[in-house]
Every structure is written in C-alpha cells, then in structure tokens.
Short mmCIF file of C-alpha atoms in Angstrom, two decimals:
data_model
loop_
_atom_site.label_atom_id
_atom_site.label_comp_id
_atom_site.label_asym_id
_atom_site.label_seq_id
_atom_site.Cartn_x
_atom_site.Cartn_y
_atom_site.Cartn_z
CA MET A 19 4.79 4.42 2.86
CA HIS A 20 5.22 1.37 4.78
CA MET A 21 1.18 -0.65 4.54
CA ARG A 22 0.05 -3.51 6.98
CA GLY A 23 -3.18 -3.79 5.70
CA LYS A 24 -4.70 -5.36 2.22
CA TYR A 25 -5.35 -2.16 0.28
CA ILE A 26 -4.02 1.28 0.33
CA GLN A 27 -5.09 4.00 -2.83
CA ILE A 28 -2.96 5.97 -4.25
CA GLY A 29 -4.72 8.74 -6.46
CA MET A 30 -7.43 6.44 -8.50
CA ILE A 31 -5.01 2.97 -8.71
CA GLY A 32 -6.12 0.38 -6.03
CA ILE A 33 -3.63 -2.00 -5.40
CA VAL A 34 -3.95 -4.86 -3.42
CA CYS A 35 -1.08 -6.52 -1.48
CA VAL A 36 -1.58 -10.05 -0.68
CA GLY A 37 1.00 -12.79 1.10
CA LEU A 38 1.60 -14.62 3.91
CA PHE A 39 2.98 -11.68 5.70
CA LEU A 40 1.95 -8.49 4.39
CA GLY A 41 4.46 -5.53 4.67
CA CYS A 42 4.23 -3.67 1.38
CA ALA A 43 5.57 -0.10 -0.26
CA SER A 44 3.58 1.23 -3.36
CA LYS A 45 4.76 3.82 -5.71
CA SER A 46 2.72 4.66 -8.65
CA VAL A 47 4.46 6.73 -11.11
CA ASP A 48 5.04 7.10 -15.22
CA ILE A 49 8.31 4.20 -15.49
CA ASN A 50 8.06 3.80 -18.90
CA ASN A 51 7.18 7.08 -20.28
CA ASP A 52 3.80 6.10 -21.79
CA GLY A 53 1.58 8.77 -20.32
CA LEU A 54 -0.17 6.02 -17.80
CA PRO A 55 1.01 5.65 -14.35
CA ASP A 56 2.97 2.25 -13.43
CA ILE A 57 3.59 1.00 -10.05
CA VAL A 58 6.71 0.27 -8.06
CA GLN A 59 6.49 -1.83 -5.18
CA LEU A 60 8.35 -3.02 -2.41
CA ARG A 61 7.06 -6.20 -0.96
CA SER A 62 9.35 -6.95 2.37
CA LEU A 63 7.72 -9.89 4.50
CA TYR A 64 6.85 -12.21 1.41
CA LEU A 65 7.36 -15.19 0.38
CA GLU A 66 9.47 -14.10 -2.51
CA PRO A 67 10.42 -10.42 -1.22
CA GLY A 68 11.68 -7.79 -3.33
CA ILE A 69 11.33 -5.06 -5.47
CA TYR A 70 8.50 -5.57 -8.45
CA VAL A 71 7.10 -2.99 -11.26
CA VAL A 72 3.34 -3.16 -12.44
CA LEU A 73 3.71 -1.68 -16.03
CA SER A 74 1.02 -0.63 -17.87
CA GLU A 75 -0.42 -1.95 -21.09
CA GLY A 76 -3.01 0.45 -22.07
CA LYS A 77 -6.45 1.23 -21.01
CA ASN A 78 -9.84 -0.87 -20.84
CA PRO A 79 -12.68 -0.61 -22.91
CA ASP A 80 -14.29 1.13 -19.33
CA GLY A 81 -11.37 3.53 -19.31
CA SER A 82 -9.25 1.78 -16.36
CA ILE A 83 -5.84 0.67 -16.98
CA LYS A 84 -4.84 -2.69 -17.75
CA TYR A 85 -1.65 -3.73 -15.57
CA GLY A 86 0.91 -6.83 -16.96
CA GLU A 87 2.45 -8.97 -14.50
CA PRO A 88 4.54 -7.95 -11.64
CA LYS A 89 8.49 -8.27 -12.65
CA LYS A 90 11.00 -8.81 -9.78
CA ILE A 91 13.82 -6.18 -10.40
CA VAL A 92 15.42 -7.09 -7.00
CA SER A 93 15.65 -9.92 -4.81
CA SER A 94 18.67 -10.06 -3.17
CA GLY A 95 18.87 -8.47 0.72
CA ILE A 96 16.55 -7.68 3.03
CA ILE A 97 15.29 -4.59 1.27
CA SER A 98 14.32 -1.70 4.26
CA ASP A 99 12.98 1.43 2.26
CA ILE A 100 12.37 2.70 -1.20
CA LYS A 101 12.02 5.85 -2.91
CA VAL A 102 11.23 6.60 -6.54
CA PHE A 103 12.53 9.86 -8.60
CA ASP A 104 15.04 11.19 -11.47
CA TYR A 105 18.06 10.61 -8.99
CA ASN A 106 20.76 11.58 -12.19
CA SER A 107 18.37 14.14 -13.94
CA ASP A 108 18.61 12.39 -17.04
CA GLY A 109 14.50 12.66 -17.67
CA ASP A 110 13.83 8.57 -16.47
CA HIS A 111 12.56 7.58 -12.57
CA ASP A 112 15.26 5.96 -11.02
CA ILE A 113 14.57 3.52 -7.75
CA ILE A 114 16.71 3.91 -4.97
CA TYR A 115 16.71 1.11 -1.90
CA ARG A 116 17.97 0.42 1.01
CA THR A 117 18.96 -3.10 2.47
CA ALA A 118 19.61 -3.63 6.38
CA LEU A 119 22.44 -5.55 6.57
CA ALA A 120 24.05 -6.72 9.85
CA GLY A 121 26.70 -4.48 8.64
CA GLY A 122 24.73 -1.58 9.15
CA PRO A 123 22.42 0.04 6.08
CA SER A 124 23.69 0.55 2.14
CA ASN A 125 22.01 2.34 -0.31
CA TYR A 126 21.40 1.57 -3.46
CA VAL A 127 20.36 3.05 -7.20
CA LEU A 128 18.69 1.48 -10.10
CA LEU A 129 18.94 4.01 -13.18
CA GLY A 130 15.97 3.91 -15.33
CA ASN A 131 16.31 3.77 -18.67
CA GLY A 132 13.01 4.73 -19.62
CA ASP A 133 11.51 1.72 -21.17
CA GLY A 134 10.47 0.05 -17.74
CA THR A 135 13.94 -1.26 -17.65
CA PHE A 136 16.25 -0.69 -15.11
CA LYS A 137 20.37 -1.32 -15.26
CA ASP A 138 22.30 -3.17 -12.56
CA PRO A 139 22.31 -1.41 -9.03
CA LEU A 140 25.18 1.00 -7.85
CA LYS A 141 26.15 1.40 -4.27
CA LEU A 142 26.07 4.21 -3.43
CA GLY A 143 29.10 5.75 -1.10
CA LYS A 144 28.32 6.62 2.75
CA GLU A 145 28.07 10.08 2.38
CA PHE A 146 24.62 9.23 0.47
CA ASP A 147 21.72 10.49 3.39
CA PHE A 148 18.78 8.15 2.42
CA PHE A 149 16.20 10.27 4.29
CA LYS A 150 17.15 13.61 2.70
CA ALA A 151 16.95 12.37 -0.81
CA GLU A 152 14.42 14.00 -2.94
CA GLU A 153 11.76 12.31 -4.19
CA GLY A 154 9.26 13.19 -6.36
CA GLY A 155 11.34 14.82 -9.00
CA GLY A 156 11.41 13.93 -12.73
#
C-alpha cells in the first residue's frame, strides 16, 4: 500500500506519515513477538528515506498502545516496495524489500530474529518474484 496522504488507518492503529515529501507505506505486525502490533514503515520520499520499525512498548493506562521511537533498519538504495511475512517459515516476521536502481530492481530479505531486530540483508536471486511472494504468513 503506497500512501500520498498524511494519515492511514491500520486496524485500530492510526499512523501519521509526516515529511517534506510524503511517500509512505506502513504495515502493522507483531515483529517482536510480544502480542502487540508493531509498525514497519517504508518512507520513500522523505528527507531520510528507508525502512523503519516502531516497536510497541506496552499499553497506556487508557488501553491504547504505547510506541517507541522509529528505528531505521535499512537506509541504502532507493526502496520501492516492501512486504512483511514469515519468508523462511521460522515463526518470525521477515521483511522483503525491492530497490529500484539503474541496473534493474533487486530484491532483499531481512530475516527477523523475533525480538524486533533483523539479520543483515540478503540479496535474493533473480528467480525470486517479488509480486508473487506470499504476504500475511507467520
């Protein structure tokens, strides 16, 4: 989902995308396996573009979810798309992303550690079809 507006709604979570230029895609998933939704965000047209993770930090007294500061996990290249699902079937969410470079698109996977952190990016082979990759697994 690519957004050019300032606000999108994912389930019960409101996510505000603010920047000089707005190009934002967000996905709500439990990255750190604490039972609360976290946010994976692609900021493609920001002053500091990249892939960010915002982890939940428990609940506020009113029952709403408290979030920490966004943490940039990928900052290199021009990232055009992301998908979040359990790519390697280990029970942890992984992030697949596509870069748009002059030599053609390249696909990478960040394998999740289950605690909100990820291993270094691995480049996927040319046979990997980004658009046919299954989302929502895990």
